[in-house]
Amino acid sequence: MMRSLTARQAYRLWAPNYDVENPVTALDQIAVDQLTPPLTDRTLLDAGCGTCRRLPSPSDTGLRLAVGVDLVRGMLLANRDSAAPRPTVLTGDVRDLPLASDVFDLVWCRLSIGHVKEIALVYREFARVTRRGAVIVVTDFHPEAAREGYVRRFRDAAGNSHVVEHYPHQVDDHEQAANAVGLRLEARLECSVGPDVRSYYVNAGMTQQYEEQQGLPLVLALRFML
Ligand SMILES: C[S@@+](CC[C@H](N)C(=O)[O-])C[C@H]1O[C@@H](n2cnc3c(N)ncnc32)[C@H](O)[C@@H]1O
């Protein structure tokens, strides 16, 4: 059995080639598009933003503010186009955000919370940095995929395969942690292997795996309101 890397170890290695899309990231994108309200005039925090590839620029979207926070500096700096406007980013931990209270009315936490064991600390921080009426969208590697033995795996730039430490959290765990700080679960999506992501399997020569995995929930997406 391969030893898992901590998130910090893993994303330092993964940063240079992280931005390649895969079935999990493609399903995350579909879910977040469905759960996110219009961006205009909002203040957005992308918590665990990685390379900031999802972080919209205020000038393109009408956002008043967009801030990304990630644990791994190498992710924040990866693939930075020097000609593009610099996003506002901070190195930090979602359990203890380096941000003032009552600033944001929209939070994304995309495929990051599963790297954290103590999700109560994360929801406490989301409640602290948001304003009343805020929307918080959280996605995670689906606990059912974890139960079936699937792991979060990547190949580094040298082609070596690694597994990243991941803590499966059930919907009830999220809901309990969120309710404890006044957040209410409003919507939930389960995104499974199917036609939306078939091309990733076909292009990788993994048609048989596609057939085997069809219907397997890969991404859990939740929307909370404060
Ligand atoms: C799968 S990547 C997702 C990145 C980005 N949200 C996206 O969708 O492209 C997970 C990210 O979570 C970050 N992360 C893991 N644990 C974290 C923590 N405790 N605080 C902040 N970021 C964390 C990792 O460094 C990594 O960049």
mmCIF file of N, CA and C and ligand atoms in Angstrom, residues 7 11 18 48-50 53-54 70-72 75 92-95 110-112 115-116 152, ligand 1:
data_model
loop_
_atom_site.group_PDB
_atom_site.id
_atom_site.type_symbol
_atom_site.label_atom_id
_atom_site.label_comp_id
_atom_site.label_asym_id
_atom_site.label_seq_id
_atom_site.Cartn_x
_atom_site.Cartn_y
_atom_site.Cartn_z
ATOM 1 N N ALA A 7 -1.214 16.985 2.582
ATOM 2 C CA ALA A 7 -1.606 17.951 1.549
ATOM 3 C C ALA A 7 -0.437 18.876 1.220
ATOM 4 N N TYR A 11 0.855 18.906 -2.635
ATOM 5 C CA TYR A 11 0.595 20.005 -3.575
ATOM 6 C C TYR A 11 1.866 20.776 -3.928
ATOM 7 N N TYR A 18 -0.644 20.815 -11.899
ATOM 8 C CA TYR A 18 -1.964 20.616 -11.282
ATOM 9 C C TYR A 18 -3.108 20.987 -12.223
ATOM 10 N N GLY A 48 -8.745 27.591 -0.188
ATOM 11 C CA GLY A 48 -8.085 26.413 -0.754
ATOM 12 C C GLY A 48 -8.107 26.534 -2.269
ATOM 13 N N CYS A 49 -7.706 27.711 -2.745
ATOM 14 C CA CYS A 49 -7.879 28.068 -4.172
ATOM 15 C C CYS A 49 -6.861 27.418 -5.087
ATOM 16 N N GLY A 50 -5.816 26.779 -4.511
ATOM 17 C CA GLY A 50 -4.813 26.128 -5.348
ATOM 18 C C GLY A 50 -4.102 27.123 -6.247
ATOM 19 N N ARG A 53 -6.891 28.919 -10.491
ATOM 20 C CA ARG A 53 -7.445 28.823 -11.849
ATOM 21 C C ARG A 53 -8.932 29.090 -11.884
ATOM 22 N N ARG A 54 -9.619 28.906 -10.749
ATOM 23 C CA ARG A 54 -11.068 29.165 -10.724
ATOM 24 C C ARG A 54 -11.380 30.576 -10.231
ATOM 25 N N ASP A 70 -4.566 29.784 0.109
ATOM 26 C CA ASP A 70 -4.152 28.377 0.012
ATOM 27 C C ASP A 70 -2.974 28.126 0.952
ATOM 28 N N LEU A 71 -2.908 26.869 1.398
ATOM 29 C CA LEU A 71 -1.860 26.434 2.319
ATOM 30 C C LEU A 71 -0.482 26.421 1.656
ATOM 31 N N VAL A 72 -0.467 26.167 0.348
ATOM 32 C CA VAL A 72 0.801 25.883 -0.329
ATOM 33 C C VAL A 72 1.159 27.024 -1.282
ATOM 34 N N MET A 75 1.481 26.391 -4.980
ATOM 35 C CA MET A 75 0.239 26.329 -5.772
ATOM 36 C C MET A 75 -0.173 27.751 -6.176
ATOM 37 N N GLY A 92 -2.308 30.635 3.578
ATOM 38 C CA GLY A 92 -2.973 30.463 4.869
ATOM 39 C C GLY A 92 -3.728 29.161 4.932
ATOM 40 N N ASP A 93 -4.247 28.904 6.124
ATOM 41 C CA ASP A 93 -4.927 27.644 6.400
ATOM 42 C C ASP A 93 -6.429 27.894 6.527
ATOM 43 N N VAL A 94 -7.233 27.055 5.905
ATOM 44 C CA VAL A 94 -8.692 27.264 5.996
ATOM 45 C C VAL A 94 -9.205 27.097 7.426
ATOM 46 N N ARG A 95 -8.401 26.508 8.315
ATOM 47 C CA ARG A 95 -8.825 26.361 9.718
ATOM 48 C C ARG A 95 -8.567 27.624 10.527
ATOM 49 N N ARG A 110 -13.372 24.444 -2.769
ATOM 50 C CA ARG A 110 -13.519 23.456 -3.842
ATOM 51 C C ARG A 110 -12.457 22.377 -3.747
ATOM 52 N N LEU A 111 -12.882 21.167 -3.404
ATOM 53 C CA LEU A 111 -12.010 19.978 -3.382
ATOM 54 C C LEU A 111 -10.856 20.127 -2.392
ATOM 55 N N SER A 112 -11.055 20.956 -1.373
ATOM 56 C CA SER A 112 -9.991 21.196 -0.390
ATOM 57 C C SER A 112 -10.337 20.657 0.990
ATOM 58 N N HIS A 115 -9.067 17.438 2.711
ATOM 59 C CA HIS A 115 -7.689 17.320 3.198
ATOM 60 C C HIS A 115 -7.592 17.710 4.676
ATOM 61 N N VAL A 116 -8.709 18.159 5.232
ATOM 62 C CA VAL A 116 -8.717 18.623 6.619
ATOM 63 C C VAL A 116 -9.560 17.666 7.453
ATOM 64 N N ARG A 152 -7.309 9.796 -3.682
ATOM 65 C CA ARG A 152 -6.926 11.000 -4.437
ATOM 66 C C ARG A 152 -5.467 10.828 -4.835
HETATM 67 C C1 LIG B 1 -7.564 19.604 -5.091
HETATM 68 S S1 LIG B 1 -6.784 21.153 -4.836
HETATM 69 C C2 LIG B 1 -8.114 22.243 -5.300
HETATM 70 C C3 LIG B 1 -7.627 23.606 -5.689
HETATM 71 C C4 LIG B 1 -8.719 24.555 -6.191
HETATM 72 N N1 LIG B 1 -9.779 24.706 -5.203
HETATM 73 C C5 LIG B 1 -9.295 24.052 -7.499
HETATM 74 O O1 LIG B 1 -10.452 23.615 -7.497
HETATM 75 O O2 LIG B 1 -8.589 24.127 -8.517
HETATM 76 C C6 LIG B 1 -6.781 21.250 -3.065
HETATM 77 C C7 LIG B 1 -6.098 22.507 -2.542
HETATM 78 O O3 LIG B 1 -6.380 22.616 -1.139
HETATM 79 C C8 LIG B 1 -5.252 23.158 -0.512
HETATM 80 N N2 LIG B 1 -5.316 22.843 0.913
HETATM 81 C C9 LIG B 1 -5.228 21.639 1.509
HETATM 82 N N3 LIG B 1 -5.339 21.764 2.847
HETATM 83 C C10 LIG B 1 -5.507 23.096 3.086
HETATM 84 C C11 LIG B 1 -5.671 23.879 4.272
HETATM 85 N N4 LIG B 1 -5.690 23.303 5.475
HETATM 86 N N5 LIG B 1 -5.784 25.207 4.137
HETATM 87 C C12 LIG B 1 -5.750 25.811 2.919
HETATM 88 N N6 LIG B 1 -5.599 25.122 1.767
HETATM 89 C C13 LIG B 1 -5.489 23.785 1.847
HETATM 90 C C14 LIG B 1 -4.086 22.483 -1.230
HETATM 91 O O4 LIG B 1 -2.867 23.166 -1.040
HETATM 92 C C15 LIG B 1 -4.589 22.498 -2.686
HETATM 93 O O5 LIG B 1 -4.157 23.644 -3.355
#
